[in-house]
Coordinates of C-alpha atoms and ligand atoms in Angstrom, one line a residue:
X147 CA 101.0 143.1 109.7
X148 CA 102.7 141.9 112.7
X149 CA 102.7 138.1 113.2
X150 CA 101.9 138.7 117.2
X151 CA 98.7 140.7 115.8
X152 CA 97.9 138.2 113.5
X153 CA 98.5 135.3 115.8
X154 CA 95.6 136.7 117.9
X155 CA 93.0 136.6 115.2
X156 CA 94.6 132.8 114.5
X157 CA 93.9 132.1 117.9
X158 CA 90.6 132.8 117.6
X159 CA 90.0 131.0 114.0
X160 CA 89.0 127.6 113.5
X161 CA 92.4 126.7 111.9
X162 CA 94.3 127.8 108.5
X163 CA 93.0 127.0 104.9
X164 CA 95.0 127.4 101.9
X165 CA 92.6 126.0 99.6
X166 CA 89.6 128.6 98.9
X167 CA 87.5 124.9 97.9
X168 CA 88.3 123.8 101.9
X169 CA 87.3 126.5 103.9
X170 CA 85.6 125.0 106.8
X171 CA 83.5 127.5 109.0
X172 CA 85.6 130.2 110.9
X173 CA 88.7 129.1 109.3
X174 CA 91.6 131.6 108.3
X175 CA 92.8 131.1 104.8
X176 CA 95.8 132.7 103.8
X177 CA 96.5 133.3 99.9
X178 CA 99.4 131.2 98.7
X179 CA 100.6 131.4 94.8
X180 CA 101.8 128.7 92.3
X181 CA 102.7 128.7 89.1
X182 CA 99.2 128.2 88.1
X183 CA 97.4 129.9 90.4
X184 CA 97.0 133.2 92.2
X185 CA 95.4 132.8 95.8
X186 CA 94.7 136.2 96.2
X187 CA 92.6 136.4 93.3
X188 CA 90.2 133.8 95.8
X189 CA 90.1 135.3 99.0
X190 CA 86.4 136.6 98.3
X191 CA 85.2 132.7 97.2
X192 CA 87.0 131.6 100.3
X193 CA 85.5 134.4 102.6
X194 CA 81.8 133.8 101.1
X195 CA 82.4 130.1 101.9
X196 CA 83.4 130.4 105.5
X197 CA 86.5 131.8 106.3
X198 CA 86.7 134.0 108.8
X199 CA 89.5 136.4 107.6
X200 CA 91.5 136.1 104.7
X201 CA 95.2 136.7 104.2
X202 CA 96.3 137.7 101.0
X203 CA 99.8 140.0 99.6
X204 CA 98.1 142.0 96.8
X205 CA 96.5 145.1 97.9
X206 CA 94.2 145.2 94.6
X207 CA 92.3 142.3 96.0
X208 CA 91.7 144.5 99.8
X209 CA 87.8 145.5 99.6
X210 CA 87.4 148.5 101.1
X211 CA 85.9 149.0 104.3
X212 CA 85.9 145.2 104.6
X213 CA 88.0 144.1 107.7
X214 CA 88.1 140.2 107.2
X215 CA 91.2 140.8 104.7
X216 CA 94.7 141.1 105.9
X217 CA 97.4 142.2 103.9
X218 CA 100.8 141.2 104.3
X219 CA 103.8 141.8 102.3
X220 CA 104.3 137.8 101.4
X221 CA 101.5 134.9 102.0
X222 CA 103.9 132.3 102.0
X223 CA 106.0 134.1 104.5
X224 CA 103.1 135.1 106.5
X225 CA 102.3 131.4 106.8
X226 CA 105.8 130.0 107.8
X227 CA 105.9 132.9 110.7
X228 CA 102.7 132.4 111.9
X229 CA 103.7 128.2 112.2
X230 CA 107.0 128.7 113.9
X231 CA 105.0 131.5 116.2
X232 CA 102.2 128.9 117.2
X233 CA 104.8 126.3 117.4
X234 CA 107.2 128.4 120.0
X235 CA 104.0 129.6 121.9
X236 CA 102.6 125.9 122.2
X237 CA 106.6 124.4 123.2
X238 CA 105.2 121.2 122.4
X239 CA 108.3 118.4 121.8
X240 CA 108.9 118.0 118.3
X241 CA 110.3 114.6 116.3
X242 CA 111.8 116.0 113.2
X243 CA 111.9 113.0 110.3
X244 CA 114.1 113.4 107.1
X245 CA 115.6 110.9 104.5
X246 CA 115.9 109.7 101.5
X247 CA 113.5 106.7 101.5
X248 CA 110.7 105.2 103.7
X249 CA 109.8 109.1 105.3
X250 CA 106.5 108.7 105.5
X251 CA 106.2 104.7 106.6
X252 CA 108.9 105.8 109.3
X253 CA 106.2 108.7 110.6
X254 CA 103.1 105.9 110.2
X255 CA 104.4 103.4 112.4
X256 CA 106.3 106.1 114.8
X257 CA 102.9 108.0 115.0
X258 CA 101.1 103.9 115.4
X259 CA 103.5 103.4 118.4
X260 CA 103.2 106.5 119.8
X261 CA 99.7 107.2 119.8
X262 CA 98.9 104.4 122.3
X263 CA 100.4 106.4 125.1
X264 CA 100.2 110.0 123.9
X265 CA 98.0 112.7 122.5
X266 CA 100.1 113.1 119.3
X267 CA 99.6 115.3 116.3
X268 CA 101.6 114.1 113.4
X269 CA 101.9 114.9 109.4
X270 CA 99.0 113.8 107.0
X271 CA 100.1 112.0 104.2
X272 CA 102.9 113.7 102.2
X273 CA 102.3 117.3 103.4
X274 CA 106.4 117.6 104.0
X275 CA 107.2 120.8 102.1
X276 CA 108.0 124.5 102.9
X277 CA 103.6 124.5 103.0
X278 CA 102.6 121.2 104.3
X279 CA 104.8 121.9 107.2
X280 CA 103.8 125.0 108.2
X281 CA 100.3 123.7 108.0
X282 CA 101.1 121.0 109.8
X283 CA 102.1 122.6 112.6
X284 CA 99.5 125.3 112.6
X285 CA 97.2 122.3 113.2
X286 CA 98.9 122.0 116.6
X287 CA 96.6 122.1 119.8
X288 CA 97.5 122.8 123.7
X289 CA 96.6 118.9 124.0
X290 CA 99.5 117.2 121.9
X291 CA 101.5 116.0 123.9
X292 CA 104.2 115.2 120.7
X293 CA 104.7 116.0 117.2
X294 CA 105.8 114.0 114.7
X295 CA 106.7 116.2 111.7
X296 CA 108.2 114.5 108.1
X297 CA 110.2 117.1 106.2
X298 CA 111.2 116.2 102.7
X299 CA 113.6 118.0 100.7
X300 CA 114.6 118.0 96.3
X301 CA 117.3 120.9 97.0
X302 CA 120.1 121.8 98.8
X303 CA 118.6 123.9 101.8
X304 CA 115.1 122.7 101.7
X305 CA 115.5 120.8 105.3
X306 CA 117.3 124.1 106.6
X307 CA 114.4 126.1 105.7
X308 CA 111.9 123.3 107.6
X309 CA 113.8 123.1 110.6
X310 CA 114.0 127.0 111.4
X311 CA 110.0 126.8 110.8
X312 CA 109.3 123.6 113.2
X313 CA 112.0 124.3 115.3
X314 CA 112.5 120.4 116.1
X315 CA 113.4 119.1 119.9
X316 CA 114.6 115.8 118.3
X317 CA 115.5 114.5 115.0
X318 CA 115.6 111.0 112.6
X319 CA 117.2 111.0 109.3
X320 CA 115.7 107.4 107.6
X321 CA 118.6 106.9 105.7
X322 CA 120.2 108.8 102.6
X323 CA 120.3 107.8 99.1
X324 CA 120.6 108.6 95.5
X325 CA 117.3 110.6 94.7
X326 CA 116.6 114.1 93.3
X327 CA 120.0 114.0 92.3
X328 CA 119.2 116.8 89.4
X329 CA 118.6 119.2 92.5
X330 CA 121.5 117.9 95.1
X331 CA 123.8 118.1 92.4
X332 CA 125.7 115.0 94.1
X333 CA 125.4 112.2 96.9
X334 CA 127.1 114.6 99.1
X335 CA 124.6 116.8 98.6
X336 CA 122.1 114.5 99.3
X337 CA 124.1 114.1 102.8
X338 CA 124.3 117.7 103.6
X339 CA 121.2 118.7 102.8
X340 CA 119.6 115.9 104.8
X341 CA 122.6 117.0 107.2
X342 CA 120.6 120.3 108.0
X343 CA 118.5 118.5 110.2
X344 CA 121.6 117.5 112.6
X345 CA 123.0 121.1 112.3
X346 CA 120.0 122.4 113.2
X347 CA 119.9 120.1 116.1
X348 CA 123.6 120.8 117.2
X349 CA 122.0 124.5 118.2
X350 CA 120.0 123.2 121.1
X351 CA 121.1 122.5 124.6
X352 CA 120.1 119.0 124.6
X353 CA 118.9 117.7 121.4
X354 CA 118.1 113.8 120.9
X355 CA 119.0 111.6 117.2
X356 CA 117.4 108.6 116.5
X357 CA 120.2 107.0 114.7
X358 CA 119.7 103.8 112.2
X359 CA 123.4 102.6 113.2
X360 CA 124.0 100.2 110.5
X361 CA 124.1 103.1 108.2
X362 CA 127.5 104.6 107.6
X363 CA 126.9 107.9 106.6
X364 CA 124.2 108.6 109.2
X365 CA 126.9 107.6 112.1
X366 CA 129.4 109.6 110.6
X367 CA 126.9 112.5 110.1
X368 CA 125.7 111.8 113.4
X369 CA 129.3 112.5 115.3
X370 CA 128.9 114.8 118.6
X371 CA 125.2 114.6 118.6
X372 CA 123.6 112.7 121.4
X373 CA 122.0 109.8 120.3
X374 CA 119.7 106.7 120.4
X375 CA 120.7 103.9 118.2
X376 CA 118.8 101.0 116.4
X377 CA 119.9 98.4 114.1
X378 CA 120.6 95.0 113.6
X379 CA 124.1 95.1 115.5
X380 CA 123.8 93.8 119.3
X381 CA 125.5 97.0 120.5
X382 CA 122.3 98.8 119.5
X383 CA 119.6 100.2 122.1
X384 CA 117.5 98.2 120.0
X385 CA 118.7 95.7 118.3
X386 CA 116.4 94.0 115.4
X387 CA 116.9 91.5 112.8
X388 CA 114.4 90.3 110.0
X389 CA 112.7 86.7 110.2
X390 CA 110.8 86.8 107.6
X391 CA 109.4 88.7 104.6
X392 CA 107.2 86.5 102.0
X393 CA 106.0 88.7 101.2
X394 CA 105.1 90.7 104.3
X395 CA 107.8 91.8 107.2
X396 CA 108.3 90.0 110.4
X397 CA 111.1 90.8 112.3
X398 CA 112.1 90.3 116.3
X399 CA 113.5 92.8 118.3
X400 CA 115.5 93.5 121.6
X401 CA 116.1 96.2 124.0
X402 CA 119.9 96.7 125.0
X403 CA 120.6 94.9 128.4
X404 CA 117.3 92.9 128.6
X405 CA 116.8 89.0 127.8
X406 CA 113.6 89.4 126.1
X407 CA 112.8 89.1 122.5
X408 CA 109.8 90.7 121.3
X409 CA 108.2 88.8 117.6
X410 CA 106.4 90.8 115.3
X411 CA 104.3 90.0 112.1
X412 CA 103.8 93.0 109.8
X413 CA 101.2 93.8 107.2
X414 CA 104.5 95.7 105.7
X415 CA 105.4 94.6 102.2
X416 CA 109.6 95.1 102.0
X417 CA 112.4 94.2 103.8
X418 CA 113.5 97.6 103.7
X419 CA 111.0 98.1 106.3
X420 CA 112.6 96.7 108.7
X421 CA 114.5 99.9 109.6
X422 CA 111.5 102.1 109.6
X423 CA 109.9 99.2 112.0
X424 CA 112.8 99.2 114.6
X425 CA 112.5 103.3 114.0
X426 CA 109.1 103.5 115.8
X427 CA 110.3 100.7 118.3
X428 CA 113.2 103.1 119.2
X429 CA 111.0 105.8 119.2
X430 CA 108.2 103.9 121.5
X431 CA 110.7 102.4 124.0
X432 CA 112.6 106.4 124.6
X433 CA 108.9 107.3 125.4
X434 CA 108.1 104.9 127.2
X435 CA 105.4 103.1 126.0
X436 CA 104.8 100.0 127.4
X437 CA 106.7 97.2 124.6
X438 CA 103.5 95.1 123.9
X439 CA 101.9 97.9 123.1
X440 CA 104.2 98.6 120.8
X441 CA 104.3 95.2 119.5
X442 CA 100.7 95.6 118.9
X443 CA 100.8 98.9 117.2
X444 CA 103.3 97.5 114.7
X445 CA 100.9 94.2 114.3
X446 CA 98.1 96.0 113.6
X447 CA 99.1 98.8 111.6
X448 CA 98.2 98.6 107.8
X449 CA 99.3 100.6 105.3
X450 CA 96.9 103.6 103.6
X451 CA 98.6 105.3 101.1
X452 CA 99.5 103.5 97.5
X453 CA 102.9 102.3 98.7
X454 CA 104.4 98.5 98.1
X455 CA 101.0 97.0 97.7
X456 CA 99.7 93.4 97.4
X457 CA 97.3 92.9 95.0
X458 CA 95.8 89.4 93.8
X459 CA 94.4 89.5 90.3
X460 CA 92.2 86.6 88.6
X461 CA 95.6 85.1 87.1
X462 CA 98.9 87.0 89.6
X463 CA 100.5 87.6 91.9
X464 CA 101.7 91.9 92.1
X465 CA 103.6 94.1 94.2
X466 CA 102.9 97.2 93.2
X467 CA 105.4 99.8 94.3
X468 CA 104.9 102.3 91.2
X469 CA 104.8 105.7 93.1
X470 CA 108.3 106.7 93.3
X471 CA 111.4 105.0 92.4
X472 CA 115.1 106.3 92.5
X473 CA 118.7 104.0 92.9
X474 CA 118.4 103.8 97.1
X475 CA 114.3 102.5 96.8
X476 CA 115.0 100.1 93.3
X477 CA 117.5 98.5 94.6
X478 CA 116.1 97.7 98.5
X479 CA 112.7 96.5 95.9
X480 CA 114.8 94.6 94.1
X481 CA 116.7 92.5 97.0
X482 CA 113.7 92.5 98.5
X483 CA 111.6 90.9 95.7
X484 CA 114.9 88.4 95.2
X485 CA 114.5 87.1 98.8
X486 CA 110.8 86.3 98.8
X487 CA 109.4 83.2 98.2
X488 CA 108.1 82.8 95.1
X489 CA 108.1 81.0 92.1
X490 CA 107.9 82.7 88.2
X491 CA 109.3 86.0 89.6
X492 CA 108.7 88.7 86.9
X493 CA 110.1 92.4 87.0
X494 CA 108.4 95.5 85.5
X495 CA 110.6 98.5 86.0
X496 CA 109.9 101.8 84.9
X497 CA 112.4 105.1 84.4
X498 CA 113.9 106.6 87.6
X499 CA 113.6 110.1 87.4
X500 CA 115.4 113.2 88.0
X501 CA 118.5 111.4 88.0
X502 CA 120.6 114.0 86.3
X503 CA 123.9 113.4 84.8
X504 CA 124.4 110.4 86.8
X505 CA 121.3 108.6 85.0
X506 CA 123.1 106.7 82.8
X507 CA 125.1 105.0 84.8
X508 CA 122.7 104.1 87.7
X509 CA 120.3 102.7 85.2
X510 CA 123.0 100.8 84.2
X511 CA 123.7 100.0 88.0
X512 CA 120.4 98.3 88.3
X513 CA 120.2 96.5 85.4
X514 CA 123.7 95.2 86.3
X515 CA 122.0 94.3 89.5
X516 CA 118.9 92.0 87.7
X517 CA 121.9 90.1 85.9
X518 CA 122.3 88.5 89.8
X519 CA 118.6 88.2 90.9
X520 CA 117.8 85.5 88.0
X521 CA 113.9 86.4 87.7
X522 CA 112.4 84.2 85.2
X523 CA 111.3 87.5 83.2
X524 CA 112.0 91.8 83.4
X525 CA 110.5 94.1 81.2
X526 CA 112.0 97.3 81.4
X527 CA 109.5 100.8 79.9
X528 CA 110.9 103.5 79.4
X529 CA 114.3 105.7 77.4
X530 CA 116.9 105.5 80.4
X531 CA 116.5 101.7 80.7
X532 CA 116.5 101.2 77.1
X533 CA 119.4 102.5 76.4
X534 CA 121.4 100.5 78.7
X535 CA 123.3 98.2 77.9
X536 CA 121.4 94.6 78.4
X537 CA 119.3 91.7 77.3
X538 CA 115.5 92.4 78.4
X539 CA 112.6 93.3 76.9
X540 CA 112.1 97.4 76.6
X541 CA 108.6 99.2 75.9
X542 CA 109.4 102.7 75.4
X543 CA 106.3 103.8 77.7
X544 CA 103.5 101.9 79.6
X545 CA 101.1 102.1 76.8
X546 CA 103.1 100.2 74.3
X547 CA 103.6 97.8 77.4
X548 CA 99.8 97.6 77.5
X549 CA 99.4 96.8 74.3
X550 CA 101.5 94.3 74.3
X551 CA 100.1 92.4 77.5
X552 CA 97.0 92.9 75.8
X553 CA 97.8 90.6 73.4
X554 CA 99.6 88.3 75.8
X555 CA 98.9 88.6 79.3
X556 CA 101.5 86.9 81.6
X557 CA 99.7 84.2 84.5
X558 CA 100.8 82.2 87.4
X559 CA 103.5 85.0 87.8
X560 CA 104.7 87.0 91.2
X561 CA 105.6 90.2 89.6
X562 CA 107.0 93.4 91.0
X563 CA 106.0 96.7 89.3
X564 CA 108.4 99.5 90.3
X565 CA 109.0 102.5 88.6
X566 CA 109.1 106.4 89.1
X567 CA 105.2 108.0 89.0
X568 CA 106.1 110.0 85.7
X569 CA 106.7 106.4 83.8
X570 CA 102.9 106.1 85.2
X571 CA 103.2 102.2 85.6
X572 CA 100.1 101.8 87.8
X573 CA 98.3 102.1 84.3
X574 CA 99.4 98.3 83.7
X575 CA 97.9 96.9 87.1
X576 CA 95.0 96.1 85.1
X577 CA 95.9 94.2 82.5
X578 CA 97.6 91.8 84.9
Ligands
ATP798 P1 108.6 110.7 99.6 O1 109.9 111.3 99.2 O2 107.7 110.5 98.4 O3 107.9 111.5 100.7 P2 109.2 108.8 101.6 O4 110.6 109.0 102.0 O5 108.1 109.4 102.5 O6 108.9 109.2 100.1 P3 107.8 106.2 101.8 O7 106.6 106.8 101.1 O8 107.7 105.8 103.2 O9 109.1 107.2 101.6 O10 108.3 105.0 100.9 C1 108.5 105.1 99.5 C2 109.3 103.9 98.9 O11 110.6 104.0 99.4 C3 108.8 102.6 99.4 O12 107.7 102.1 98.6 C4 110.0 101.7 99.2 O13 110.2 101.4 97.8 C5 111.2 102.7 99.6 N1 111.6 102.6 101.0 C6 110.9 102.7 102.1 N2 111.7 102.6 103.2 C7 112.9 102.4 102.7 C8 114.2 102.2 103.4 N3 114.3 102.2 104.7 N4 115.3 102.0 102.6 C9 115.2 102.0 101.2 N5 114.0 102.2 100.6 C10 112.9 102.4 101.3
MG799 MG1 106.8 110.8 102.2

């Protein structure tokens, strides 16, 4: 089927479902497969609960004489096309955002600052992949005004593959770091395949980068492309240092060439947020929108998903930052948690994952790293941390960590739980 022909009945659909459980009424749901599942084999549930037509790639699962179901020769194809269609009829300006760490809190706040002045459609959550994407963009209306669109990536051509579907006008790279570095194979592939989002932008007439300056790599990376820098040199076009973070980010901030410093207090848990702060201040000053509004944006905006959270039990203090955890995001957690003011500082790490052959030694990185921070206590769970070479106390997973805090539950501590999901550390909060 042609994606012009098909972009016709999309027009005419109340948006694109992929899950046959979400179908609301009139919607077009278009059959994807996993490893698990088979889409195809639900186009009829999704079709008896409200979708108006259903996509699907296996002609076994066509009913005869029934015109609702369109086959095309690949779902997942059909679904990129029909994005970057919408996306190139619409011509709305696109923000493409990439990185290692701090994706999504760069898109939050960018999307907190940006709303105030524009009619903006941005990325839900973590929808970042080769589907989220594409659904994110199908959910595009003549109304936006902007996109902001995070793209995340485990694999060498992953961003390539996101930028030829969203087509983005402008482009932010967070920052790059050691993660997924199973699928890069190396830092450097970390950097070129977060790279792909600059080539891409090197195609366009006149693209614009949102560069975080004090990074290195970024600048080099950066070289040629036109772009709008922030950071904590004065030289920046917005310049921004940290004044505070105990535990929650303040930080003031300056526009190149003007006298006026603008304070802001965060409900941001991190230091490392600091960058993805003066991000969306870049971001809100290039657009235009008026800088105590963007002061207030950053003020008021509080963080919804799981991430670095603050959480005040009968007998501690936690930051729990247990959803994801590689060498770039431990270590920023760690310097972080050093700096705060706090007394009886206790660490729980868990495992990084997908670390590859260069696990060893950046486990050992880290725990080289707690040697300088002095915390009165670190409890390390997990294989990778174990069998480095150190003086802590190891759990081999968070149940036998459990059980021991069962027995003896630490109080009157500030402790920081950070760990990769699979090590499933979040478990503990309770018995804290
Ligand atoms: P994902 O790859 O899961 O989509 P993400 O890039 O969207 O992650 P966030 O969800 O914003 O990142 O943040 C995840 C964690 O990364 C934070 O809890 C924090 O530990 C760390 N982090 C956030 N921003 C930065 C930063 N600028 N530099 C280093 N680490 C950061
Ligand atoms: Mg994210």
């Amino acid at each position: 089927m042609e994606i012009s022909t098909l972009y016709q009945i999309f027009c005419r659909c109340n948006g694109v479902t992929t899950d046959s459980r979400r179908c609301p009424e009139g919607s077009l749901f278009i059959a994807l497969k996993g490893e698990n599942f088979n889409g195809n084999a639900f186009a009829a549930k999704a079709l008896e609960s409200g979708c108006a037509y259903a996509v699907i790639d296996e002609a076994k699962y066509l009913v005869p004489g029934d015109d609702r179901y369109l086959l095309t020769d690949n779902c997942l194809l059909t679904l990129q096309h029909l994005a970057r269609h919408h996306r190139r009829q619409l011509g709305t300006r696109i923000i493409g955002i990439t990185g290692t760490n701090g994706k999504t809190t760069t898109k939050e706040l960018i999307a907190a600052v940006l709303s105030r002045r524009y009619r903006l459609l941005y990325t839900e959550g973590n929808l970042n992949n080769h589907i989220g994407v594409p659904l994110t963009l199908l959910r595009l209306k003549p109304e936006h005004e902007l996109a902001v669109v995070e793209m995340g990536a485990s694999h060498p051509g992953d961003i390539r593959e996101l930028v030829e579907i969203a087509e983005p006008d402008m482009g932010l790279i967070t920052n790059v770091g050691k993660a997924h570095l199973e699928g890069f194979g190396s830092f450097e592939g970390v950097m070129r395949t977060k790279g792909e989002l600059y080539d891409w932008l090197r195609t366009l007439p006149a693209p614009v980068v949102f560069l975080h300056a004090d990074n290195p790599y970024l600048t080099k990376m950066a070289a040629g492309l036109p772009h709008v820098t922030y950071g904590e040199g004065a030289d920046n076009d917005i310049c921004g240092r940290l004044t505070g973070c105990s535990p929650f980010l303040a930080f003031e901030w300056k526009k190149r060439g003007e006298t006026e410093t603008h304070r802001v207090q965060t409900q941001l848990i991190g230091s490392y947020n600091l960058p993805n702060a003066l991000a969306a201040v870049t971001l809100g000053t290039y657009f235009d929108v008026d800088a105590a509004l963007i002061d207030q944006a950053l003020t008021e905006y509080a963080p919804q998903n799981n991430r670095s959270q603050l959480k005040r039990t009968a007998d501690n203090t936690l930051i729990i930052d247990a959803y994801n955890a590689n060498p770039t995001s431990m270590t920023a957690s760690l310097a972080n948690f050093r700096q705060m003011e706090a007394a009886h500082k206790v660490a729980i790490l868990g495992d990084m994952r997908e670390l590859g052959a260069d696990s060893a030694e950046e486990h050992q990185k880290i725990v080289d790293y707690l040697e300088e921070c002095g915390f009165e206590r670190v409890i390390l769970v997990g294989g990778q941390f174990a069998a480095t070479r150190h003086s802590y106390e190891t759990y081999a997973d968070a149940p036998a960590l459990i059980e021991a805090l069962k027995q003896q539950k630490p109080a009157g501590k500030t402790i920081l739980i950070k760990g990769s999901n699979g090590v499933r550390l979040s478990s503990i909060v309770e018995y804290l």
